[in-house]
Amino acid sequence: MATRDDEEAHDDKAAHDEDAHSDKVAHDVTDNNQIDEMDIDLDVGQEANSSDLLGIEVKSDKEAYEIYNNYAYQKGFSVRKGKFRKRSDQVTIFMRQFVCSYEGFKGKSVEPKVYNKLDTRTGCKAFRQFDVDKLGVYICVKHGMVHNHDMVSKDKRQWLRSHREVTSQQLSFISSLKESGIPVADAIRHMIKEVGGRDTLGFIPWDAYNALHKQKEGKIEGCDTNQLIKMFRQREAEECDFYYDFEVDDGGHIVNFLWRDGRMRRGYDIFGDLLVHDTTYRTNKYDMICGPFVGMNHHSKNIMFGVGFIYNEKTGSFVWLFHTILKSIGGRAPVTIITD
């Protein structure tokens, strides 16, 4: 399906391919729900052994993560947050673990995916455990240093997941160029040229797309989405043939939604042979994509069949949107579809 953002969609696919290649080189593939890690220069000393690391005290979860991540960079592996335990108040924690990114094994998904990520988890047991006192001080009490996989060489460590970061300044620069109509891939290429190469950029293109996605996700306020669903439910109760549906992501945020009223349904029943779908419109506040479904009556006037809003122009969004509009109109597909 051709859209106004075909170039960015193509760049998005290319960025994913490059990310998969980097993960294969670095042997470090992790879940999408990993935290955004920081790469801060902390001096943890020379060839640290277990006794050197035990007893280290830091003041926050972030500092504890950073000091282990810095140690991991020196050794040639990547880390992620592990399990934690809370006190009886169910608010404060008294134990936190950070683990090697190779820890555990990935579960097998029952749903088919468009692509499968390279799975390199080996059940590695390396970790660092901190006990947290009531004042919030993190004290290193355990450090498992034995890995069951090879370390990454120095020239490839910058590609490991926990050692990549899109800084706030870089994200702001990419966002401003994107708002000016410059594709994200072009913005990244400009940044690579400015810093003197990919190795000194500090992240890969896929990280930038993820950072932009999270930034956009943060703009969608819960109060507005709650009001939207409340309005839909009220209209559904008051109108005999009002239809709406919405899709949420893993975090419970609304990413796509669609509605149509009874008049739109009756219009489709009569003039639904031709359906025009256009995604050139966007909302100002949330930058969501408005995709109305329009037809033409016997007076050559446009009539509306339904209105959908999608979060992005990826294949999954359009699959959901077209399945939903088809469901809302009784499953009768149009004879002809025209898109932008």
mmCIF file of C-alpha atoms in Angstrom:
data_model
loop_
_atom_site.group_PDB
_atom_site.id
_atom_site.type_symbol
_atom_site.label_atom_id
_atom_site.label_comp_id
_atom_site.label_asym_id
_atom_site.label_seq_id
_atom_site.Cartn_x
_atom_site.Cartn_y
_atom_site.Cartn_z
ATOM 1 C CA MET A 1 0.000 0.000 0.000
ATOM 2 C CA ALA A 2 1.501 3.290 -1.054
ATOM 3 C CA THR A 3 1.435 6.018 1.587
ATOM 4 C CA ARG A 4 2.908 9.440 2.087
ATOM 5 C CA ASP A 5 5.490 7.950 4.409
ATOM 6 C CA ASP A 6 6.635 5.088 2.176
ATOM 7 C CA GLU A 7 10.201 6.361 2.334
ATOM 8 C CA GLU A 8 10.194 6.319 6.141
ATOM 9 C CA ALA A 9 8.565 2.878 6.174
ATOM 10 C CA HIS A 10 11.330 1.636 3.876
ATOM 11 C CA ASP A 11 13.946 3.263 6.127
ATOM 12 C CA ASP A 12 12.286 1.608 9.134
ATOM 13 C CA LYS A 13 12.683 -1.820 7.532
ATOM 14 C CA ALA A 14 16.284 -1.065 6.594
ATOM 15 C CA ALA A 15 16.983 0.066 10.141
ATOM 16 C CA HIS A 16 15.581 -3.203 11.486
ATOM 17 C CA ASP A 17 17.765 -5.218 9.108
ATOM 18 C CA GLU A 18 20.822 -3.298 10.285
ATOM 19 C CA ASP A 19 19.837 -3.859 13.912
ATOM 20 C CA ALA A 20 19.505 -7.588 13.351
ATOM 21 C CA HIS A 21 22.937 -7.643 11.715
ATOM 22 C CA SER A 22 24.498 -5.748 14.626
ATOM 23 C CA ASP A 23 22.898 -8.121 17.126
ATOM 24 C CA LYS A 24 24.250 -11.099 15.200
ATOM 25 C CA VAL A 25 27.764 -9.650 15.201
ATOM 26 C CA ALA A 26 27.640 -8.799 18.880
ATOM 27 C CA HIS A 27 25.723 -11.977 19.844
ATOM 28 C CA ASP A 28 23.377 -9.883 21.949
ATOM 29 C CA VAL A 29 19.692 -10.053 21.263
ATOM 30 C CA THR A 30 17.331 -9.065 24.071
ATOM 31 C CA ASP A 31 13.585 -8.620 24.610
ATOM 32 C CA ASN A 32 11.847 -5.451 23.438
ATOM 33 C CA ASN A 33 10.723 -4.699 26.964
ATOM 34 C CA GLN A 34 14.243 -4.104 28.190
ATOM 35 C CA ILE A 35 14.906 -0.775 29.833
ATOM 36 C CA ASP A 36 16.671 2.079 28.103
ATOM 37 C CA GLU A 37 20.206 1.750 29.410
ATOM 38 C CA MET A 38 22.727 4.527 30.107
ATOM 39 C CA ASP A 39 26.414 4.488 29.233
ATOM 40 C CA ILE A 40 28.167 6.631 31.828
ATOM 41 C CA ASP A 41 31.881 6.571 32.432
ATOM 42 C CA LEU A 42 32.427 5.082 35.871
ATOM 43 C CA ASP A 43 35.811 3.896 37.042
ATOM 44 C CA VAL A 44 35.421 0.462 38.581
ATOM 45 C CA GLY A 45 39.119 -0.190 38.707
ATOM 46 C CA GLN A 46 41.390 -2.578 36.937
ATOM 47 C CA GLU A 47 40.770 -6.280 36.419
ATOM 48 C CA ALA A 48 38.145 -6.483 39.126
ATOM 49 C CA ASN A 49 37.596 -9.757 40.874
ATOM 50 C CA SER A 50 34.664 -10.857 43.008
ATOM 51 C CA SER A 51 36.128 -9.611 46.277
ATOM 52 C CA ASP A 52 36.808 -6.146 44.772
ATOM 53 C CA LEU A 53 33.175 -5.746 43.774
ATOM 54 C CA LEU A 54 31.541 -7.023 46.934
ATOM 55 C CA GLY A 55 30.574 -4.266 49.334
ATOM 56 C CA ILE A 56 30.305 -1.502 46.706
ATOM 57 C CA GLU A 57 27.657 1.015 47.784
ATOM 58 C CA VAL A 58 25.565 3.233 45.504
ATOM 59 C CA LYS A 59 22.552 5.425 46.120
ATOM 60 C CA SER A 60 20.049 4.385 43.461
ATOM 61 C CA ASP A 61 18.869 1.667 41.124
ATOM 62 C CA LYS A 62 20.217 3.674 38.207
ATOM 63 C CA GLU A 63 23.701 3.942 39.705
ATOM 64 C CA ALA A 64 23.740 0.231 40.513
ATOM 65 C CA TYR A 65 22.847 -0.577 36.932
ATOM 66 C CA GLU A 66 25.404 1.850 35.507
ATOM 67 C CA ILE A 67 28.314 0.513 37.527
ATOM 68 C CA TYR A 68 27.567 -3.059 36.445
ATOM 69 C CA ASN A 69 27.047 -1.966 32.844
ATOM 70 C CA ASN A 70 30.418 -0.200 32.856
ATOM 71 C CA TYR A 71 32.071 -3.327 34.229
ATOM 72 C CA ALA A 72 30.322 -5.362 31.516
ATOM 73 C CA TYR A 73 31.704 -3.081 28.815
ATOM 74 C CA GLN A 74 35.251 -3.646 30.071
ATOM 75 C CA LYS A 75 34.743 -7.404 29.976
ATOM 76 C CA GLY A 76 32.822 -7.578 26.691
ATOM 77 C CA PHE A 77 29.214 -8.476 27.491
ATOM 78 C CA SER A 78 25.844 -6.760 27.833
ATOM 79 C CA VAL A 79 23.522 -6.566 30.850
ATOM 80 C CA ARG A 80 19.870 -6.048 31.684
ATOM 81 C CA LYS A 81 17.710 -5.693 34.760
ATOM 82 C CA GLY A 82 16.816 -8.915 36.540
ATOM 83 C CA LYS A 83 14.432 -9.757 39.352
ATOM 84 C CA PHE A 84 13.776 -7.713 42.467
ATOM 85 C CA ARG A 85 11.956 -8.219 45.752
ATOM 86 C CA LYS A 86 9.794 -5.748 47.639
ATOM 87 C CA ARG A 87 9.306 -5.216 51.322
ATOM 88 C CA SER A 88 5.976 -5.802 53.017
ATOM 89 C CA ASP A 89 4.824 -2.291 52.079
ATOM 90 C CA GLN A 90 4.926 -3.422 48.399
ATOM 91 C CA VAL A 91 6.602 -0.129 47.478
ATOM 92 C CA THR A 92 10.271 -0.180 48.460
ATOM 93 C CA ILE A 93 12.597 -2.979 47.409
ATOM 94 C CA PHE A 94 15.181 -4.790 49.486
ATOM 95 C CA MET A 95 16.888 -6.812 46.740
ATOM 96 C CA ARG A 96 17.775 -6.078 43.113
ATOM 97 C CA GLN A 97 19.643 -8.205 40.586
ATOM 98 C CA PHE A 98 21.285 -7.260 37.303
ATOM 99 C CA VAL A 99 22.075 -10.105 34.935
ATOM 100 C CA CYS A 100 24.022 -10.867 31.797
ATOM 101 C CA SER A 101 21.898 -10.376 28.678
ATOM 102 C CA TYR A 102 22.424 -14.068 27.879
ATOM 103 C CA GLU A 103 20.623 -15.045 31.104
ATOM 104 C CA GLY A 104 17.656 -17.397 30.800
ATOM 105 C CA PHE A 105 15.940 -18.661 27.679
ATOM 106 C CA LYS A 106 13.284 -17.012 25.562
ATOM 107 C CA GLY A 107 9.823 -18.517 25.563
ATOM 108 C CA LYS A 108 8.332 -19.617 22.282
ATOM 109 C CA SER A 109 5.513 -17.421 20.974
ATOM 110 C CA VAL A 110 2.316 -19.216 19.971
ATOM 111 C CA GLU A 111 1.376 -16.443 17.523
ATOM 112 C CA PRO A 112 3.121 -16.308 14.141
ATOM 113 C CA LYS A 113 5.397 -13.316 13.614
ATOM 114 C CA VAL A 114 6.387 -11.442 10.494
ATOM 115 C CA TYR A 115 10.022 -12.002 11.397
ATOM 116 C CA ASN A 116 11.879 -13.809 14.159
ATOM 117 C CA LYS A 117 14.763 -12.280 16.047
ATOM 118 C CA LEU A 118 18.001 -14.166 16.440
ATOM 119 C CA ASP A 119 17.870 -15.911 19.813
ATOM 120 C CA THR A 120 21.313 -16.204 21.415
ATOM 121 C CA ARG A 121 20.353 -16.664 25.065
ATOM 122 C CA THR A 122 22.367 -19.421 26.645
ATOM 123 C CA GLY A 123 21.113 -19.497 30.244
ATOM 124 C CA CYS A 124 24.176 -17.602 31.496
ATOM 125 C CA LYS A 125 24.379 -17.401 35.308
ATOM 126 C CA ALA A 126 26.521 -14.255 35.590
ATOM 127 C CA PHE A 127 24.851 -11.584 37.706
ATOM 128 C CA ARG A 128 25.316 -8.957 40.358
ATOM 129 C CA GLN A 129 23.003 -8.698 43.368
ATOM 130 C CA PHE A 130 22.427 -5.653 45.557
ATOM 131 C CA ASP A 131 20.717 -5.541 48.923
ATOM 132 C CA VAL A 132 18.877 -2.295 49.608
ATOM 133 C CA ASP A 133 18.677 -0.951 53.149
ATOM 134 C CA LYS A 134 15.803 1.156 54.479
ATOM 135 C CA LEU A 135 17.656 4.355 53.578
ATOM 136 C CA GLY A 136 17.782 3.318 49.915
ATOM 137 C CA VAL A 137 21.493 2.477 49.808
ATOM 138 C CA TYR A 138 22.394 -0.347 47.399
ATOM 139 C CA ILE A 139 25.118 -2.690 48.669
ATOM 140 C CA CYS A 140 26.651 -5.315 46.394
ATOM 141 C CA VAL A 141 26.432 -8.652 48.230
ATOM 142 C CA LYS A 142 26.817 -11.205 45.425
ATOM 143 C CA HIS A 143 28.629 -11.238 42.099
ATOM 144 C CA GLY A 144 28.496 -14.227 39.784
ATOM 145 C CA MET A 145 31.332 -13.864 37.300
ATOM 146 C CA VAL A 146 31.198 -17.141 35.378
ATOM 147 C CA HIS A 147 29.816 -16.866 31.828
ATOM 148 C CA ASN A 148 28.979 -19.766 29.528
ATOM 149 C CA HIS A 149 29.587 -17.828 26.302
ATOM 150 C CA ASP A 150 32.403 -15.929 24.611
ATOM 151 C CA MET A 151 33.079 -12.272 25.324
ATOM 152 C CA VAL A 152 32.784 -9.667 22.543
ATOM 153 C CA SER A 153 35.977 -8.106 21.203
ATOM 154 C CA LYS A 154 36.804 -4.465 21.950
ATOM 155 C CA ASP A 155 36.087 -3.266 18.423
ATOM 156 C CA LYS A 156 32.486 -4.557 18.595
ATOM 157 C CA ARG A 157 31.464 -3.765 22.190
ATOM 158 C CA GLN A 158 29.819 -0.473 21.265
ATOM 159 C CA TRP A 159 27.122 -2.450 19.401
ATOM 160 C CA LEU A 160 26.012 -4.369 22.478
ATOM 161 C CA ARG A 161 22.460 -3.488 23.527
ATOM 162 C CA SER A 162 23.182 -2.046 26.963
ATOM 163 C CA HIS A 163 26.052 0.091 25.661
ATOM 164 C CA ARG A 164 23.980 1.912 23.033
ATOM 165 C CA GLU A 165 22.057 5.077 23.830
ATOM 166 C CA VAL A 166 20.196 7.820 21.994
ATOM 167 C CA THR A 167 20.894 10.889 24.125
ATOM 168 C CA SER A 168 18.247 13.532 24.764
ATOM 169 C CA GLN A 169 20.146 15.986 22.542
ATOM 170 C CA GLN A 170 20.317 13.482 19.677
ATOM 171 C CA LEU A 171 16.625 12.643 20.060
ATOM 172 C CA SER A 172 15.698 16.322 20.051
ATOM 173 C CA PHE A 173 17.742 16.882 16.878
ATOM 174 C CA ILE A 174 16.135 13.932 15.073
ATOM 175 C CA SER A 175 12.649 14.983 16.206
ATOM 176 C CA SER A 176 13.091 18.562 14.975
ATOM 177 C CA LEU A 177 14.251 17.368 11.561
ATOM 178 C CA LYS A 178 11.392 14.864 11.367
ATOM 179 C CA GLU A 179 8.864 17.619 12.133
ATOM 180 C CA SER A 180 10.384 19.618 9.277
ATOM 181 C CA GLY A 181 9.648 16.783 6.859
ATOM 182 C CA ILE A 182 13.118 15.221 6.778
ATOM 183 C CA PRO A 183 13.047 11.391 7.011
ATOM 184 C CA VAL A 184 14.582 9.856 10.111
ATOM 185 C CA ALA A 185 17.094 7.891 8.042
ATOM 186 C CA ASP A 186 18.383 11.104 6.464
ATOM 187 C CA ALA A 187 18.718 12.720 9.894
ATOM 188 C CA ILE A 188 20.744 9.744 11.130
ATOM 189 C CA ARG A 189 22.983 9.804 8.059
ATOM 190 C CA HIS A 190 23.683 13.483 8.715
ATOM 191 C CA MET A 191 24.570 12.723 12.350
ATOM 192 C CA ILE A 192 26.907 9.914 11.282
ATOM 193 C CA LYS A 193 28.719 12.323 8.976
ATOM 194 C CA GLU A 194 28.968 14.959 11.718
ATOM 195 C CA VAL A 195 30.486 12.598 14.325
ATOM 196 C CA GLY A 196 32.873 10.942 11.889
ATOM 197 C CA GLY A 197 31.372 7.480 11.435
ATOM 198 C CA ARG A 198 28.912 4.936 12.754
ATOM 199 C CA ASP A 199 31.290 3.654 15.418
ATOM 200 C CA THR A 200 31.234 7.009 17.231
ATOM 201 C CA LEU A 201 27.498 7.668 16.905
ATOM 202 C CA GLY A 202 26.617 5.655 19.998
ATOM 203 C CA PHE A 203 23.501 3.938 18.637
ATOM 204 C CA ILE A 204 22.107 2.179 15.575
ATOM 205 C CA PRO A 205 19.145 3.427 13.481
ATOM 206 C CA TRP A 206 16.686 1.029 15.095
ATOM 207 C CA ASP A 207 17.442 2.601 18.500
ATOM 208 C CA ALA A 208 16.428 6.003 17.112
ATOM 209 C CA TYR A 209 13.107 4.649 15.837
ATOM 210 C CA ASN A 210 12.439 3.061 19.221
ATOM 211 C CA ALA A 211 13.290 6.305 21.030
ATOM 212 C CA LEU A 212 10.954 8.287 18.777
ATOM 213 C CA HIS A 213 8.214 5.731 19.396
ATOM 214 C CA LYS A 214 8.570 6.080 23.168
ATOM 215 C CA GLN A 215 8.623 9.844 22.913
ATOM 216 C CA LYS A 216 5.437 9.784 20.882
ATOM 217 C CA GLU A 217 3.866 7.288 23.266
ATOM 218 C CA GLY A 218 4.493 9.655 26.168
ATOM 219 C CA LYS A 219 2.438 12.378 24.480
ATOM 220 C CA ILE A 220 -0.776 10.372 24.557
ATOM 221 C CA GLU A 221 -2.335 11.384 27.842
ATOM 222 C CA GLY A 222 -4.414 8.864 29.725
ATOM 223 C CA CYS A 223 -7.158 11.388 30.484
ATOM 224 C CA ASP A 224 -7.757 12.025 26.777
ATOM 225 C CA THR A 225 -7.965 8.348 25.867
ATOM 226 C CA ASN A 226 -10.312 7.715 28.789
ATOM 227 C CA GLN A 227 -12.567 10.534 27.588
ATOM 228 C CA LEU A 228 -12.507 9.103 24.075
ATOM 229 C CA ILE A 229 -13.623 5.644 25.194
ATOM 230 C CA LYS A 230 -16.210 7.206 27.506
ATOM 231 C CA MET A 231 -17.656 9.154 24.555
ATOM 232 C CA PHE A 232 -17.712 6.030 22.372
ATOM 233 C CA ARG A 233 -19.533 4.028 25.046
ATOM 234 C CA GLN A 234 -22.071 6.803 25.540
ATOM 235 C CA ARG A 235 -22.828 6.971 21.822
ATOM 236 C CA GLU A 236 -23.059 3.183 21.647
ATOM 237 C CA ALA A 237 -25.674 3.257 24.412
ATOM 238 C CA GLU A 238 -27.684 6.068 22.807
ATOM 239 C CA GLU A 239 -27.467 5.054 19.120
ATOM 240 C CA CYS A 240 -28.773 1.734 17.879
ATOM 241 C CA ASP A 241 -26.109 1.133 15.221
ATOM 242 C CA PHE A 242 -22.987 2.888 16.482
ATOM 243 C CA TYR A 243 -19.779 0.848 16.261
ATOM 244 C CA TYR A 244 -16.289 1.436 17.647
ATOM 245 C CA ASP A 245 -13.182 -0.589 18.342
ATOM 246 C CA PHE A 246 -9.644 0.126 19.498
ATOM 247 C CA GLU A 247 -6.295 -1.628 19.896
ATOM 248 C CA VAL A 248 -3.832 -1.260 22.766
ATOM 249 C CA ASP A 249 -0.147 -2.105 23.042
ATOM 250 C CA ASP A 250 1.561 -4.165 25.745
ATOM 251 C CA GLY A 251 1.636 -1.123 28.038
ATOM 252 C CA GLY A 252 -2.116 -0.564 27.785
ATOM 253 C CA HIS A 253 -1.838 2.532 25.550
ATOM 254 C CA ILE A 254 -4.323 3.009 22.740
ATOM 255 C CA VAL A 255 -2.499 2.797 19.421
ATOM 256 C CA ASN A 256 -5.330 2.425 16.884
ATOM 257 C CA PHE A 257 -9.064 3.106 16.963
ATOM 258 C CA LEU A 258 -12.009 3.290 14.561
ATOM 259 C CA TRP A 259 -15.666 4.229 14.681
ATOM 260 C CA ARG A 260 -18.709 4.603 12.443
ATOM 261 C CA ASP A 261 -22.348 5.473 13.084
ATOM 262 C CA GLY A 262 -25.564 4.074 11.664
ATOM 263 C CA ARG A 263 -25.731 6.564 8.805
ATOM 264 C CA MET A 264 -22.248 5.521 7.653
ATOM 265 C CA ARG A 265 -23.296 1.860 7.718
ATOM 266 C CA ARG A 266 -26.430 2.521 5.661
ATOM 267 C CA GLY A 267 -24.383 4.547 3.195
ATOM 268 C CA TYR A 268 -21.963 1.648 2.750
ATOM 269 C CA ASP A 269 -24.808 -0.829 2.211
ATOM 270 C CA ILE A 270 -25.955 1.265 -0.772
ATOM 271 C CA PHE A 271 -22.748 2.757 -2.179
ATOM 272 C CA GLY A 272 -20.069 0.431 -0.803
ATOM 273 C CA ASP A 273 -18.797 -0.907 -4.132
ATOM 274 C CA LEU A 274 -16.091 1.762 -4.157
ATOM 275 C CA LEU A 275 -14.032 2.602 -1.071
ATOM 276 C CA VAL A 276 -11.390 5.328 -0.912
ATOM 277 C CA HIS A 277 -8.847 5.271 1.938
ATOM 278 C CA ASP A 278 -6.505 8.221 2.451
ATOM 279 C CA THR A 279 -3.855 8.578 5.176
ATOM 280 C CA THR A 280 -2.445 11.999 4.325
ATOM 281 C CA TYR A 281 -4.084 13.634 7.339
ATOM 282 C CA ARG A 282 -2.558 13.780 10.827
ATOM 283 C CA THR A 283 -3.665 15.212 14.144
ATOM 284 C CA ASN A 284 -1.666 18.112 15.513
ATOM 285 C CA LYS A 285 -1.318 17.123 19.170
ATOM 286 C CA TYR A 286 -0.553 13.413 18.991
ATOM 287 C CA ASP A 287 0.698 13.082 15.395
ATOM 288 C CA MET A 288 -1.602 10.103 14.887
ATOM 289 C CA ILE A 289 -2.620 9.287 11.322
ATOM 290 C CA CYS A 290 -6.242 9.903 10.365
ATOM 291 C CA GLY A 291 -7.463 7.367 7.822
ATOM 292 C CA PRO A 292 -11.086 8.017 6.775
ATOM 293 C CA PHE A 293 -12.989 5.518 4.622
ATOM 294 C CA VAL A 294 -14.930 7.420 1.964
ATOM 295 C CA GLY A 295 -17.248 6.512 -0.896
ATOM 296 C CA MET A 296 -19.321 8.297 -3.549
ATOM 297 C CA ASN A 297 -23.105 8.460 -3.841
ATOM 298 C CA HIS A 298 -25.302 8.728 -6.965
ATOM 299 C CA HIS A 299 -24.886 12.527 -6.947
ATOM 300 C CA SER A 300 -21.081 12.154 -7.150
ATOM 301 C CA LYS A 301 -20.796 13.494 -3.608
ATOM 302 C CA ASN A 302 -18.435 12.041 -1.009
ATOM 303 C CA ILE A 303 -19.968 10.066 1.816
ATOM 304 C CA MET A 304 -18.221 8.742 4.911
ATOM 305 C CA PHE A 305 -18.152 5.023 5.751
ATOM 306 C CA GLY A 306 -15.924 5.153 8.845
ATOM 307 C CA VAL A 307 -13.027 6.991 10.461
ATOM 308 C CA GLY A 308 -9.878 5.341 11.767
ATOM 309 C CA PHE A 309 -6.802 6.647 13.555
ATOM 310 C CA ILE A 310 -3.571 4.654 13.545
ATOM 311 C CA TYR A 311 -0.364 5.155 15.482
ATOM 312 C CA ASN A 312 2.018 4.449 12.593
ATOM 313 C CA GLU A 313 1.973 3.230 9.015
ATOM 314 C CA LYS A 314 3.400 -0.209 9.635
ATOM 315 C CA THR A 315 1.768 -3.270 8.120
ATOM 316 C CA GLY A 316 0.224 -4.390 11.412
ATOM 317 C CA SER A 317 -1.628 -1.088 11.833
ATOM 318 C CA PHE A 318 -3.231 -1.341 8.396
ATOM 319 C CA VAL A 319 -4.091 -5.005 8.892
ATOM 320 C CA TRP A 320 -5.944 -4.119 12.094
ATOM 321 C CA LEU A 321 -7.643 -1.099 10.490
ATOM 322 C CA PHE A 322 -8.947 -2.941 7.420
ATOM 323 C CA HIS A 323 -10.066 -5.982 9.393
ATOM 324 C CA THR A 324 -11.905 -3.696 11.799
ATOM 325 C CA ILE A 325 -13.713 -1.648 9.140
ATOM 326 C CA LEU A 326 -14.672 -4.886 7.380
ATOM 327 C CA LYS A 327 -16.092 -6.244 10.636
ATOM 328 C CA SER A 328 -18.006 -3.022 11.273
ATOM 329 C CA ILE A 329 -19.774 -3.203 7.903
ATOM 330 C CA GLY A 330 -20.866 -6.805 8.194
ATOM 331 C CA GLY A 331 -17.962 -8.457 6.395
ATOM 332 C CA ARG A 332 -18.952 -7.355 2.878
ATOM 333 C CA ALA A 333 -15.775 -6.237 1.108
ATOM 334 C CA PRO A 334 -15.880 -3.454 -1.503
ATOM 335 C CA VAL A 335 -15.367 -4.211 -5.173
ATOM 336 C CA THR A 336 -12.706 -1.512 -5.583
ATOM 337 C CA ILE A 337 -10.349 0.163 -3.122
ATOM 338 C CA ILE A 338 -8.454 3.366 -3.955
ATOM 339 C CA THR A 339 -5.652 4.573 -1.670
ATOM 340 C CA ASP A 340 -3.209 7.451 -1.662
#
